PDB file of C-alpha atoms in Angstrom:
ATOM      1  CA  MET A 202      18.801  22.941  66.511  1.00 41.00           C
ATOM      2  CA  LEU A 203      16.844  22.402  63.366  1.00 44.00           C
ATOM      3  CA  SER A 204      16.734  18.888  62.054  1.00 48.00           C
ATOM      4  CA  ARG A 205      18.221  18.062  58.614  1.00 50.00           C
ATOM      5  CA  SER A 206      14.849  17.098  57.125  1.00 51.00           C
ATOM      6  CA  TYR A 207      13.310  20.305  58.375  1.00 50.00           C
ATOM      7  CA  LEU A 208      16.004  22.303  56.616  1.00 49.00           C
ATOM      8  CA  LYS A 209      15.380  20.407  53.396  1.00 56.00           C
ATOM      9  CA  THR A 210      11.684  21.079  53.539  1.00 53.00           C
ATOM     10  CA  ALA A 211      12.295  24.699  54.298  1.00 50.00           C
ATOM     11  CA  GLY A 212      14.622  24.923  51.289  1.00 52.00           C
ATOM     12  CA  ILE A 213      12.025  23.455  49.011  1.00 51.00           C
ATOM     13  CA  LEU A 214       9.368  25.817  50.249  1.00 49.00           C
ATOM     14  CA  ALA A 215      11.743  28.681  49.737  1.00 50.00           C
ATOM     15  CA  LEU A 216      12.299  27.615  46.151  1.00 49.00           C
ATOM     16  CA  ILE A 217       8.571  27.544  45.544  1.00 48.00           C
ATOM     17  CA  LEU A 218       8.228  30.918  47.135  1.00 44.00           C
ATOM     18  CA  ILE A 219      10.920  32.261  44.876  1.00 44.00           C
ATOM     19  CA  SER A 220       9.118  30.951  41.859  1.00 46.00           C
ATOM     20  CA  LEU A 221       5.799  32.373  42.943  1.00 42.00           C
ATOM     21  CA  THR A 222       7.436  35.651  43.707  1.00 42.00           C
ATOM     22  CA  THR A 223       8.881  35.781  40.240  1.00 43.00           C
ATOM     23  CA  ILE A 224       5.502  35.209  38.730  1.00 40.00           C
ATOM     24  CA  THR A 225       3.762  37.794  40.862  1.00 42.00           C
ATOM     25  CA  GLY A 226       6.593  40.317  40.632  1.00 42.00           C
ATOM     26  CA  THR A 227       7.192  40.625  44.352  1.00 40.00           C
ATOM     27  CA  ASN A 228      10.606  42.061  45.214  1.00 43.00           C
ATOM     28  CA  ILE A 229      12.980  40.084  47.380  1.00 40.00           C
ATOM     29  CA  SER A 230      16.010  41.798  48.807  1.00 42.00           C
ATOM     30  CA  ASP A 231      18.242  38.880  49.635  1.00 42.00           C
ATOM     31  CA  PRO A 232      21.206  38.946  47.175  1.00 41.00           C
ATOM     32  CA  LEU A 233      21.332  35.203  46.811  1.00 41.00           C
ATOM     33  CA  LEU A 234      17.666  35.000  46.028  1.00 36.00           C
ATOM     34  CA  LYS A 235      17.965  37.885  43.640  1.00 35.00           C
ATOM     35  CA  ASN A 236      20.401  35.952  41.552  1.00 37.00           C
ATOM     36  CA  VAL A 237      17.974  33.127  41.314  1.00 33.00           C
ATOM     37  CA  ILE A 238      15.144  35.469  40.488  1.00 37.00           C
ATOM     38  CA  VAL A 239      17.092  37.189  37.758  1.00 30.00           C
ATOM     39  CA  SER A 240      17.836  33.887  36.163  1.00 33.00           C
ATOM     40  CA  VAL A 241      14.222  32.786  36.249  1.00 32.00           C
ATOM     41  CA  SER A 242      12.960  36.163  35.112  1.00 33.00           C
ATOM     42  CA  LYS A 243      15.168  36.047  32.079  1.00 35.00           C
ATOM     43  CA  MET A 244      13.573  32.786  31.045  1.00 39.00           C
ATOM     44  CA  SER A 245      10.087  34.103  31.553  1.00 40.00           C
ATOM     45  CA  ASN A 246      10.820  37.273  29.637  1.00 44.00           C
ATOM     46  CA  SER A 247      11.987  35.245  26.624  1.00 49.00           C
ATOM     47  CA  PRO A 248       9.433  32.510  26.350  1.00 48.00           C
ATOM     48  CA  GLN A 249      10.526  31.609  22.815  1.00 52.00           C
ATOM     49  CA  ASP A 250      13.858  30.480  24.160  1.00 58.00           C
ATOM     50  CA  ASN A 251      12.136  27.687  26.050  1.00 79.00           C
ATOM     51  CA  VAL A 252      10.142  26.258  23.146  1.00 87.00           C
ATOM     52  CA  ASN A 253      12.126  23.778  21.168  1.00 91.00           C
ATOM     53  CA  ASP A 254      11.269  22.752  17.639  1.00 93.00           C
ATOM     54  CA  SER A 255       9.133  19.675  17.865  1.00 95.00           C
ATOM     55  CA  VAL A 256       8.331  17.218  15.102  1.00 97.00           C
ATOM     56  CA  SER A 257       5.517  14.777  15.633  1.00 97.00           C
ATOM     57  CA  ILE A 258       2.561  13.381  13.750  1.00 97.00           C
ATOM     58  CA  VAL A 259      -0.547  11.353  14.368  1.00 97.00           C
ATOM     59  CA  VAL A 260      -1.523   8.754  11.780  1.00 97.00           C
ATOM     60  CA  THR A 261      -5.155   7.737  11.626  1.00 95.00           C
ATOM     61  CA  GLY A 262      -6.768   4.954   9.674  1.00 92.00           C
ATOM     62  CA  ASN A 263      -6.021   1.436   8.595  1.00 92.00           C
ATOM     63  CA  ALA A 264      -6.503   0.457   4.974  1.00 95.00           C
ATOM     64  CA  THR A 265      -8.643  -2.635   4.491  1.00 95.00           C
ATOM     65  CA  PHE A 266      -9.183  -3.350   0.840  1.00 97.00           C
ATOM     66  CA  GLY A 267     -11.304  -6.457   1.248  1.00 97.00           C
ATOM     67  CA  THR A 268     -10.867  -9.048  -1.466  1.00 97.00           C
ATOM     68  CA  LEU A 269      -9.591  -7.993  -4.853  1.00 97.00           C
ATOM     69  CA  ALA A 270      -9.137  -9.822  -8.120  1.00 96.00           C
ATOM     70  CA  ALA A 271      -5.703 -10.268  -9.628  1.00 96.00           C
ATOM     71  CA  ASP A 272      -6.707  -8.182 -12.602  1.00 94.00           C
ATOM     72  CA  ASN A 273      -4.095  -5.421 -12.599  1.00 95.00           C
ATOM     73  CA  ILE A 274      -6.836  -2.840 -12.076  1.00 97.00           C
ATOM     74  CA  LEU A 275      -6.366  -0.026  -9.580  1.00 98.00           C
ATOM     75  CA  SER A 276      -8.583  -0.350  -6.511  1.00 97.00           C
ATOM     76  CA  SER A 277     -10.651   2.357  -4.895  1.00 97.00           C
ATOM     77  CA  PRO A 278      -8.621   4.669  -2.663  1.00 97.00           C
ATOM     78  CA  GLN A 279      -8.284   4.186   1.064  1.00 96.00           C
ATOM     79  CA  PRO A 280      -7.394   7.476   2.772  1.00 97.00           C
ATOM     80  CA  ILE A 281      -4.888   7.665   5.602  1.00 97.00           C
ATOM     81  CA  ASN A 282      -4.969  10.861   7.626  1.00 97.00           C
ATOM     82  CA  ILE A 283      -1.673  12.416   8.625  1.00 98.00           C
ATOM     83  CA  LYS A 284      -1.972  15.155  11.224  1.00 97.00           C
ATOM     84  CA  SER A 285       1.011  17.207  12.200  1.00 97.00           C
ATOM     85  CA  THR A 286       1.330  17.918  15.886  1.00 97.00           C
ATOM     86  CA  SER A 287       4.621  19.670  15.247  1.00 97.00           C
ATOM     87  CA  ASN A 288       5.339  23.324  15.781  1.00 96.00           C
ATOM     88  CA  VAL A 289       7.348  23.611  12.594  1.00 97.00           C
ATOM     89  CA  PRO A 290       6.574  22.721   8.967  1.00 98.00           C
ATOM     90  CA  VAL A 291       7.394  19.110   8.205  1.00 98.00           C
ATOM     91  CA  ASN A 292       7.897  16.785   5.287  1.00 98.00           C
ATOM     92  CA  ILE A 293       6.352  13.330   5.499  1.00 98.00           C
ATOM     93  CA  ASP A 294       8.044  10.242   4.123  1.00 98.00           C
ATOM     94  CA  VAL A 295       6.437   6.857   3.718  1.00 98.00           C
ATOM     95  CA  LYS A 296       7.666   3.290   3.437  1.00 98.00           C
ATOM     96  CA  ALA A 297       6.267  -0.165   4.081  1.00 98.00           C
ATOM     97  CA  LEU A 298       7.346  -3.629   5.004  1.00 98.00           C
ATOM     98  CA  ASN A 299       7.118  -6.349   2.411  1.00 98.00           C
ATOM     99  CA  TRP A 300       3.782  -8.130   2.348  1.00 98.00           C
ATOM    100  CA  THR A 301       3.227 -10.727   4.991  1.00 97.00           C
ATOM    101  CA  SER A 302       1.405 -13.738   3.599  1.00 96.00           C
ATOM    102  CA  THR A 303       1.594 -17.496   3.551  1.00 94.00           C
ATOM    103  CA  ASN A 304       3.328 -18.420   0.301  1.00 93.00           C
ATOM    104  CA  GLY A 305       2.021 -15.341  -1.444  1.00 96.00           C
ATOM    105  CA  ASN A 306       3.859 -13.810  -4.345  1.00 96.00           C
ATOM    106  CA  MET A 307       2.397 -10.325  -4.647  1.00 97.00           C
ATOM    107  CA  PRO A 308       5.096  -7.649  -4.786  1.00 97.00           C
ATOM    108  CA  LEU A 309       4.992  -4.662  -2.468  1.00 98.00           C
ATOM    109  CA  SER A 310       4.869  -2.439  -5.548  1.00 98.00           C
ATOM    110  CA  SER A 311       1.221  -3.442  -5.919  1.00 98.00           C
ATOM    111  CA  LEU A 312       0.578  -1.019  -3.062  1.00 98.00           C
ATOM    112  CA  LYS A 313       0.369   2.548  -4.395  1.00 98.00           C
ATOM    113  CA  PHE A 314       0.063   5.898  -2.709  1.00 98.00           C
ATOM    114  CA  ALA A 315      -0.898   9.471  -3.552  1.00 96.00           C
ATOM    115  CA  SER A 316      -2.676  10.703  -6.632  1.00 93.00           C
ATOM    116  CA  SER A 317       0.277   9.780  -8.793  1.00 96.00           C
ATOM    117  CA  HIS A 318      -0.115   6.149  -7.702  1.00 97.00           C
ATOM    118  CA  ARG A 319       3.529   5.779  -6.810  1.00 98.00           C
ATOM    119  CA  ALA A 320       4.589   2.261  -5.972  1.00 98.00           C
ATOM    120  CA  MET A 321       5.384   1.649  -2.317  1.00 98.00           C
ATOM    121  CA  THR A 322       8.874   0.513  -1.430  1.00 98.00           C
ATOM    122  CA  THR A 323      10.722  -0.494   1.699  1.00 98.00           C
ATOM    123  CA  ASP A 324      12.683   2.754   1.455  1.00 98.00           C
ATOM    124  CA  ASP A 325      11.349   6.146   2.420  1.00 98.00           C
ATOM    125  CA  GLN A 326       9.730   8.237  -0.267  1.00 98.00           C
ATOM    126  CA  ASN A 327       8.305  11.698   0.116  1.00 98.00           C
ATOM    127  CA  ALA A 328       4.535  11.666   0.515  1.00 98.00           C
ATOM    128  CA  ILE A 329       3.757  15.183   1.779  1.00 98.00           C
ATOM    129  CA  THR A 330       5.852  18.297   1.383  1.00 98.00           C
ATOM    130  CA  ASN A 331       5.708  21.204   3.786  1.00 97.00           C
ATOM    131  CA  LEU A 332       2.851  20.188   6.049  1.00 98.00           C
ATOM    132  CA  GLU A 333       2.145  23.181   8.243  1.00 97.00           C
ATOM    133  CA  PRO A 334       1.968  22.910  12.041  1.00 97.00           C
ATOM    134  CA  SER A 335      -1.322  21.572  13.369  1.00 95.00           C
ATOM    135  CA  SER A 336      -2.615  20.799   9.915  1.00 97.00           C
ATOM    136  CA  ALA A 337      -3.690  17.472   8.470  1.00 98.00           C
ATOM    137  CA  GLN A 338      -3.761  15.857   5.087  1.00 98.00           C
ATOM    138  CA  ASP A 339      -5.122  12.620   3.635  1.00 97.00           C
ATOM    139  CA  VAL A 340      -2.901  10.386   1.570  1.00 98.00           C
ATOM    140  CA  ASN A 341      -4.744   7.821  -0.507  1.00 98.00           C
ATOM    141  CA  LEU A 342      -3.583   4.240  -0.692  1.00 98.00           C
ATOM    142  CA  TYR A 343      -4.419   1.965  -3.619  1.00 98.00           C
ATOM    143  CA  ILE A 344      -3.809  -1.640  -4.547  1.00 98.00           C
ATOM    144  CA  GLN A 345      -3.213  -2.854  -8.074  1.00 98.00           C
ATOM    145  CA  VAL A 346      -3.035  -6.625  -7.857  1.00 97.00           C
ATOM    146  CA  PRO A 347      -0.890  -7.920 -10.732  1.00 96.00           C
ATOM    147  CA  PHE A 348      -1.955 -10.846 -12.865  1.00 95.00           C
ATOM    148  CA  GLY A 349      -0.716 -14.056 -11.357  1.00 95.00           C
ATOM    149  CA  SER A 350      -0.760 -12.878  -7.759  1.00 97.00           C
ATOM    150  CA  LEU A 351      -1.651 -15.953  -5.788  1.00 97.00           C
ATOM    151  CA  PRO A 352      -4.999 -15.977  -3.999  1.00 97.00           C
ATOM    152  CA  LYS A 353      -3.876 -15.302  -0.440  1.00 97.00           C
ATOM    153  CA  SER A 354      -4.327 -12.794   2.331  1.00 97.00           C
ATOM    154  CA  TYR A 355      -1.677 -10.100   2.382  1.00 98.00           C
ATOM    155  CA  SER A 356      -0.889  -7.576   5.071  1.00 97.00           C
ATOM    156  CA  THR A 357       1.776  -5.013   5.732  1.00 98.00           C
ATOM    157  CA  THR A 358       2.592  -2.072   7.955  1.00 97.00           C
ATOM    158  CA  ILE A 359       3.220   1.374   6.580  1.00 98.00           C
ATOM    159  CA  THR A 360       5.453   3.813   8.403  1.00 98.00           C
ATOM    160  CA  TRP A 361       5.053   7.539   8.002  1.00 98.00           C
ATOM    161  CA  THR A 362       7.962   9.652   9.212  1.00 98.00           C
ATOM    162  CA  ALA A 363       8.037  13.392   9.666  1.00 98.00           C
ATOM    163  CA  SER A 364      11.118  15.551   9.413  1.00 98.00           C
ATOM    164  CA  GLN A 365      11.490  19.258   9.835  1.00 97.00           C
ATOM    165  CA  VAL A 366      11.540  21.265   6.635  1.00 97.00           C
ATOM    166  CA  THR A 367      15.004  22.697   6.280  1.00 90.00           C
TER     167      THR A 367
ATOM    168  CA  MET B  38       4.193   9.450  53.487  1.00 54.00           C
ATOM    169  CA  GLU B  39       6.082  12.473  54.656  1.00 63.00           C
ATOM    170  CA  ASN B  40       8.891  11.726  52.263  1.00 68.00           C
ATOM    171  CA  LEU B  41       6.430  11.407  49.412  1.00 60.00           C
ATOM    172  CA  LYS B  42       5.017  14.807  50.177  1.00 68.00           C
ATOM    173  CA  LYS B  43       8.475  16.264  50.180  1.00 68.00           C
ATOM    174  CA  ILE B  44       9.260  14.723  46.845  1.00 61.00           C
ATOM    175  CA  LEU B  45       6.058  16.069  45.330  1.00 56.00           C
ATOM    176  CA  ILE B  46       6.700  19.513  46.722  1.00 60.00           C
ATOM    177  CA  PHE B  47      10.217  19.446  45.387  1.00 58.00           C
ATOM    178  CA  ALA B  48       9.040  18.368  41.953  1.00 53.00           C
ATOM    179  CA  LEU B  49       6.440  21.114  41.897  1.00 48.00           C
ATOM    180  CA  GLY B  50       9.090  23.609  42.864  1.00 50.00           C
ATOM    181  CA  ILE B  51      11.342  22.511  40.054  1.00 51.00           C
ATOM    182  CA  VAL B  52       8.479  22.772  37.589  1.00 46.00           C
ATOM    183  CA  MET B  53       7.545  26.252  38.696  1.00 46.00           C
ATOM    184  CA  ALA B  54      11.075  27.515  38.989  1.00 44.00           C
ATOM    185  CA  PHE B  55      12.371  26.347  35.649  1.00 43.00           C
ATOM    186  CA  GLY B  56       9.253  26.364  33.581  1.00 43.00           C
ATOM    187  CA  LEU B  57       9.501  22.689  32.870  1.00 44.00           C
ATOM    188  CA  THR B  58       6.420  20.915  31.635  1.00 44.00           C
ATOM    189  CA  PRO B  59       5.703  17.222  31.680  1.00 44.00           C
ATOM    190  CA  ALA B  60       6.757  15.502  28.456  1.00 41.00           C
ATOM    191  CA  PHE B  61       3.866  13.794  26.661  1.00 47.00           C
ATOM    192  CA  ALA B  62       4.439  11.022  24.169  1.00 62.00           C
ATOM    193  CA  ALA B  63       4.985  12.541  20.746  1.00 84.00           C
ATOM    194  CA  SER B  64       6.645  10.819  17.872  1.00 92.00           C
ATOM    195  CA  PRO B  65       7.907  11.960  14.497  1.00 95.00           C
ATOM    196  CA  SER B  66       6.565   8.741  12.978  1.00 96.00           C
ATOM    197  CA  GLY B  67       3.364   6.763  12.899  1.00 96.00           C
ATOM    198  CA  THR B  68       2.158   3.562  11.345  1.00 96.00           C
ATOM    199  CA  ASN B  69      -0.958   2.105   9.844  1.00 96.00           C
ATOM    200  CA  GLY B  70      -1.873  -1.373   8.728  1.00 97.00           C
ATOM    201  CA  VAL B  71      -2.903  -2.519   5.265  1.00 97.00           C
ATOM    202  CA  THR B  72      -4.688  -5.758   4.509  1.00 97.00           C
ATOM    203  CA  VAL B  73      -5.985  -7.170   1.274  1.00 97.00           C
ATOM    204  CA  GLY B  74      -7.231 -10.526   0.136  1.00 97.00           C
ATOM    205  CA  VAL B  75      -6.666 -11.697  -3.408  1.00 97.00           C
ATOM    206  CA  SER B  76      -9.375 -13.911  -4.844  1.00 97.00           C
ATOM    207  CA  PRO B  77      -8.817 -16.836  -7.218  1.00 96.00           C
ATOM    208  CA  SER B  78      -9.210 -15.608 -10.753  1.00 95.00           C
ATOM    209  CA  VAL B  79      -9.536 -17.326 -14.098  1.00 96.00           C
ATOM    210  CA  SER B  80      -9.001 -15.275 -17.190  1.00 96.00           C
ATOM    211  CA  ILE B  81      -7.267 -15.487 -20.543  1.00 97.00           C
ATOM    212  CA  VAL B  82      -6.326 -13.194 -23.359  1.00 97.00           C
ATOM    213  CA  VAL B  83      -6.707 -14.526 -26.911  1.00 97.00           C
ATOM    214  CA  SER B  84      -4.661 -12.911 -29.632  1.00 96.00           C
ATOM    215  CA  ASN B  85      -4.704 -13.213 -33.397  1.00 89.00           C
ATOM    216  CA  ASN B  86      -7.329 -13.974 -36.002  1.00 93.00           C
ATOM    217  CA  ALA B  87      -6.837 -16.827 -38.438  1.00 96.00           C
ATOM    218  CA  ASP B  88      -7.059 -15.807 -42.078  1.00 96.00           C
ATOM    219  CA  PHE B  89      -6.294 -18.692 -44.394  1.00 97.00           C
ATOM    220  CA  GLY B  90      -6.789 -16.770 -47.602  1.00 97.00           C
ATOM    221  CA  SER B  91      -8.097 -18.833 -50.538  1.00 97.00           C
ATOM    222  CA  LEU B  92      -7.610 -22.564 -50.424  1.00 98.00           C
ATOM    223  CA  ALA B  93      -8.328 -25.321 -52.888  1.00 97.00           C
ATOM    224  CA  ALA B  94     -10.869 -27.990 -52.050  1.00 97.00           C
ATOM    225  CA  ASN B  95      -8.166 -30.642 -52.183  1.00 97.00           C
ATOM    226  CA  ASN B  96      -8.340 -32.218 -48.737  1.00 97.00           C
ATOM    227  CA  ILE B  97      -4.796 -31.111 -47.991  1.00 97.00           C
ATOM    228  CA  LEU B  98      -3.845 -29.671 -44.652  1.00 97.00           C
ATOM    229  CA  SER B  99      -3.103 -25.951 -44.798  1.00 97.00           C
ATOM    230  CA  ASP B 100      -0.340 -24.060 -43.128  1.00 97.00           C
ATOM    231  CA  ALA B 101      -0.891 -23.399 -39.457  1.00 97.00           C
ATOM    232  CA  GLN B 102      -2.335 -20.180 -38.138  1.00 97.00           C
ATOM    233  CA  PRO B 103      -1.225 -19.779 -34.522  1.00 97.00           C
ATOM    234  CA  ILE B 104      -3.627 -18.432 -31.946  1.00 98.00           C
ATOM    235  CA  ASN B 105      -1.979 -17.194 -28.772  1.00 98.00           C
ATOM    236  CA  ILE B 106      -3.654 -18.003 -25.477  1.00 98.00           C
ATOM    237  CA  ALA B 107      -2.204 -16.105 -22.503  1.00 97.00           C
ATOM    238  CA  SER B 108      -3.323 -16.861 -18.984  1.00 97.00           C
ATOM    239  CA  THR B 109      -3.984 -13.906 -16.742  1.00 96.00           C
ATOM    240  CA  SER B 110      -5.260 -16.198 -14.024  1.00 96.00           C
ATOM    241  CA  ASN B 111      -3.700 -16.831 -10.669  1.00 96.00           C
ATOM    242  CA  VAL B 112      -4.564 -20.516 -10.644  1.00 97.00           C
ATOM    243  CA  PRO B 113      -3.794 -23.289 -13.145  1.00 97.00           C
ATOM    244  CA  ILE B 114      -6.388 -23.478 -15.880  1.00 98.00           C
ATOM    245  CA  VAL B 115      -7.869 -25.766 -18.491  1.00 98.00           C
ATOM    246  CA  VAL B 116      -8.631 -24.152 -21.848  1.00 98.00           C
ATOM    247  CA  ASN B 117     -11.453 -25.473 -23.977  1.00 98.00           C
ATOM    248  CA  VAL B 118     -12.227 -24.600 -27.554  1.00 98.00           C
ATOM    249  CA  LYS B 119     -15.278 -24.701 -29.773  1.00 98.00           C
ATOM    250  CA  ALA B 120     -16.548 -22.856 -32.834  1.00 98.00           C
ATOM    251  CA  ALA B 121     -19.790 -21.793 -34.424  1.00 98.00           C
ATOM    252  CA  ASP B 122     -20.779 -23.352 -37.691  1.00 97.00           C
ATOM    253  CA  TRP B 123     -19.461 -21.668 -40.799  1.00 98.00           C
ATOM    254  CA  THR B 124     -21.235 -18.606 -41.967  1.00 97.00           C
ATOM    255  CA  SER B 125     -21.390 -18.560 -45.743  1.00 96.00           C
ATOM    256  CA  ILE B 126     -23.789 -17.916 -48.560  1.00 95.00           C
ATOM    257  CA  GLY B 127     -24.822 -21.248 -49.987  1.00 94.00           C
ATOM    258  CA  GLY B 128     -21.704 -22.956 -48.725  1.00 95.00           C
ATOM    259  CA  ASN B 129     -21.491 -26.589 -47.736  1.00 97.00           C
ATOM    260  CA  MET B 130     -18.104 -26.970 -46.018  1.00 98.00           C
ATOM    261  CA  PRO B 131     -18.404 -28.727 -42.659  1.00 98.00           C
ATOM    262  CA  LEU B 132     -17.005 -27.174 -39.523  1.00 98.00           C
ATOM    263  CA  SER B 133     -14.718 -30.182 -39.172  1.00 98.00           C
ATOM    264  CA  ALA B 134     -12.684 -28.703 -42.011  1.00 98.00           C
ATOM    265  CA  LEU B 135     -11.242 -26.456 -39.315  1.00 98.00           C
ATOM    266  CA  LEU B 136      -8.787 -28.174 -37.007  1.00 98.00           C
ATOM    267  CA  TRP B 137      -6.948 -27.185 -33.865  1.00 97.00           C
ATOM    268  CA  GLY B 138      -3.757 -29.151 -33.812  1.00 93.00           C
ATOM    269  CA  THR B 139      -4.896 -32.267 -35.577  1.00 94.00           C
ATOM    270  CA  THR B 140      -8.348 -32.390 -34.013  1.00 97.00           C
ATOM    271  CA  PRO B 141     -11.414 -31.347 -36.022  1.00 98.00           C
ATOM    272  CA  MET B 142     -13.339 -28.442 -34.524  1.00 98.00           C
ATOM    273  CA  THR B 143     -16.868 -28.963 -33.240  1.00 98.00           C
ATOM    274  CA  THR B 144     -19.568 -26.784 -31.750  1.00 98.00           C
ATOM    275  CA  ASN B 145     -18.950 -28.476 -28.391  1.00 98.00           C
ATOM    276  CA  ASN B 146     -16.105 -27.674 -26.056  1.00 98.00           C
ATOM    277  CA  ALA B 147     -13.005 -29.804 -26.296  1.00 97.00           C
ATOM    278  CA  VAL B 148      -9.895 -29.522 -24.188  1.00 97.00           C
ATOM    279  CA  ALA B 149      -7.264 -27.628 -26.121  1.00 97.00           C
ATOM    280  CA  ILE B 150      -4.817 -27.005 -23.260  1.00 97.00           C
ATOM    281  CA  ALA B 151      -5.047 -29.443 -20.371  1.00 96.00           C
ATOM    282  CA  ASN B 152      -3.072 -27.722 -17.622  1.00 94.00           C
ATOM    283  CA  MET B 153      -1.837 -24.237 -18.176  1.00 97.00           C
ATOM    284  CA  THR B 154       0.205 -22.827 -15.331  1.00 97.00           C
ATOM    285  CA  ALA B 155      -0.604 -19.466 -13.849  1.00 96.00           C
ATOM    286  CA  PRO B 156       1.698 -16.589 -14.557  1.00 96.00           C
ATOM    287  CA  THR B 157       3.409 -14.823 -11.689  1.00 96.00           C
ATOM    288  CA  PRO B 158       3.635 -11.070 -11.174  1.00 94.00           C
ATOM    289  CA  THR B 159       6.986 -11.203 -12.963  1.00 94.00           C
ATOM    290  CA  THR B 160       6.492 -13.952 -15.561  1.00 96.00           C
ATOM    291  CA  THR B 161       3.913 -14.704 -18.223  1.00 96.00           C
ATOM    292  CA  SER B 162       2.194 -17.927 -19.165  1.00 97.00           C
ATOM    293  CA  ALA B 163       1.121 -18.229 -22.782  1.00 97.00           C
ATOM    294  CA  GLN B 164       0.787 -20.917 -25.403  1.00 97.00           C
ATOM    295  CA  ASP B 165       0.050 -21.061 -29.107  1.00 97.00           C
ATOM    296  CA  VAL B 166      -2.609 -23.356 -30.503  1.00 97.00           C
ATOM    297  CA  ASN B 167      -2.386 -23.922 -34.229  1.00 97.00           C
ATOM    298  CA  LEU B 168      -5.477 -23.748 -36.371  1.00 98.00           C
ATOM    299  CA  LYS B 169      -5.430 -25.465 -39.750  1.00 98.00           C
ATOM    300  CA  MET B 170      -7.826 -26.003 -42.634  1.00 98.00           C
ATOM    301  CA  LYS B 171      -8.423 -29.119 -44.598  1.00 98.00           C
ATOM    302  CA  VAL B 172     -11.000 -28.248 -47.248  1.00 98.00           C
ATOM    303  CA  PRO B 173     -12.795 -31.431 -48.275  1.00 98.00           C
ATOM    304  CA  PHE B 174     -13.348 -32.351 -51.870  1.00 98.00           C
ATOM    305  CA  GLY B 175     -16.656 -30.997 -53.084  1.00 97.00           C
ATOM    306  CA  SER B 176     -16.709 -27.953 -50.834  1.00 98.00           C
ATOM    307  CA  LEU B 177     -18.426 -25.194 -52.754  1.00 97.00           C
ATOM    308  CA  PRO B 178     -16.390 -22.151 -53.602  1.00 97.00           C
ATOM    309  CA  GLY B 179     -17.257 -19.217 -51.434  1.00 97.00           C
ATOM    310  CA  ALA B 180     -16.172 -17.289 -48.336  1.00 97.00           C
ATOM    311  CA  TYR B 181     -16.497 -19.063 -45.026  1.00 98.00           C
ATOM    312  CA  ASN B 182     -16.297 -17.407 -41.619  1.00 97.00           C
ATOM    313  CA  THR B 183     -16.663 -18.606 -38.106  1.00 97.00           C
ATOM    314  CA  THR B 184     -15.868 -17.571 -34.569  1.00 97.00           C
ATOM    315  CA  VAL B 185     -13.757 -19.728 -32.305  1.00 98.00           C
ATOM    316  CA  THR B 186     -14.390 -19.513 -28.579  1.00 98.00           C
ATOM    317  CA  TRP B 187     -11.720 -20.353 -26.009  1.00 98.00           C
ATOM    318  CA  THR B 188     -12.932 -20.896 -22.466  1.00 98.00           C
ATOM    319  CA  ALA B 189     -10.758 -21.239 -19.376  1.00 98.00           C
ATOM    320  CA  SER B 190     -11.687 -22.985 -16.162  1.00 98.00           C
ATOM    321  CA  ASP B 191      -9.917 -23.601 -12.878  1.00 97.00           C
ATOM    322  CA  ALA B 192      -7.758 -26.718 -13.068  1.00 95.00           C
ATOM    323  CA  SER B 193      -6.747 -26.710  -9.423  1.00 84.00           C
TER     324      SER B 193
END
């Protein structure tokens, strides 16, 4: 009498054998196993069916602008690298939290992005259109400190979000 | 230990049979930080030139010519004023003929605005200072020119 655990182990090994057999193309005559093999073979013959659309990015770089004067003059750019690790073209949106500071008064709009120097907001705005899979692109950040911005230290976090191009 | 082996074997079987691959962390979003320090700044913008036209040497105070001083600082400021002596050909009018408010101008700085608040990113801070002329008796006829200098300093 075979023990219950032995049967389980045997079943598992059989499953592995089935899989290996599918890969190597060995024929198995048992009808039950055939059904399993057919099902697995179908998946391996249509590999595209198993690859889902994936949308992901990697953001590299923190922007440190040092100390700027409140002179309403655009700073030098600080590039942020956005790399798509998706397998489909994506659009990239950007938004930021309001500045964190102690009693500061500088508006978030002092933070600009892209060559058009668009003002950052707390709502998503398009930053990159149609970024191809496995490609990367820099987006420049700028600061334009308005007159009257109190001398403080300001920090924020920018969020870049990818979505599949429809 | 034996159970662990069985579990691993089972997991491997599932992976091989169904083509599953381990899921690595991938996210459709990413973040980066931004930091900036804003330094104290003291600056002003002076608008207008004062042109009094032709005045009589009658020791009477002229109409005011407003000069606008706008702070573009981010700290409170003190604004001083001074002027160069008159430039003229053969003239003899003293610089004190020029007044800011009711105070005669000198070549040394004097406080014109004692405590001017800083603007904010959404509001301005500006003030007019009136210049006047009081041409003394005996001042020779001629054209007189000078340059007035306004200097801001941190009042905080």
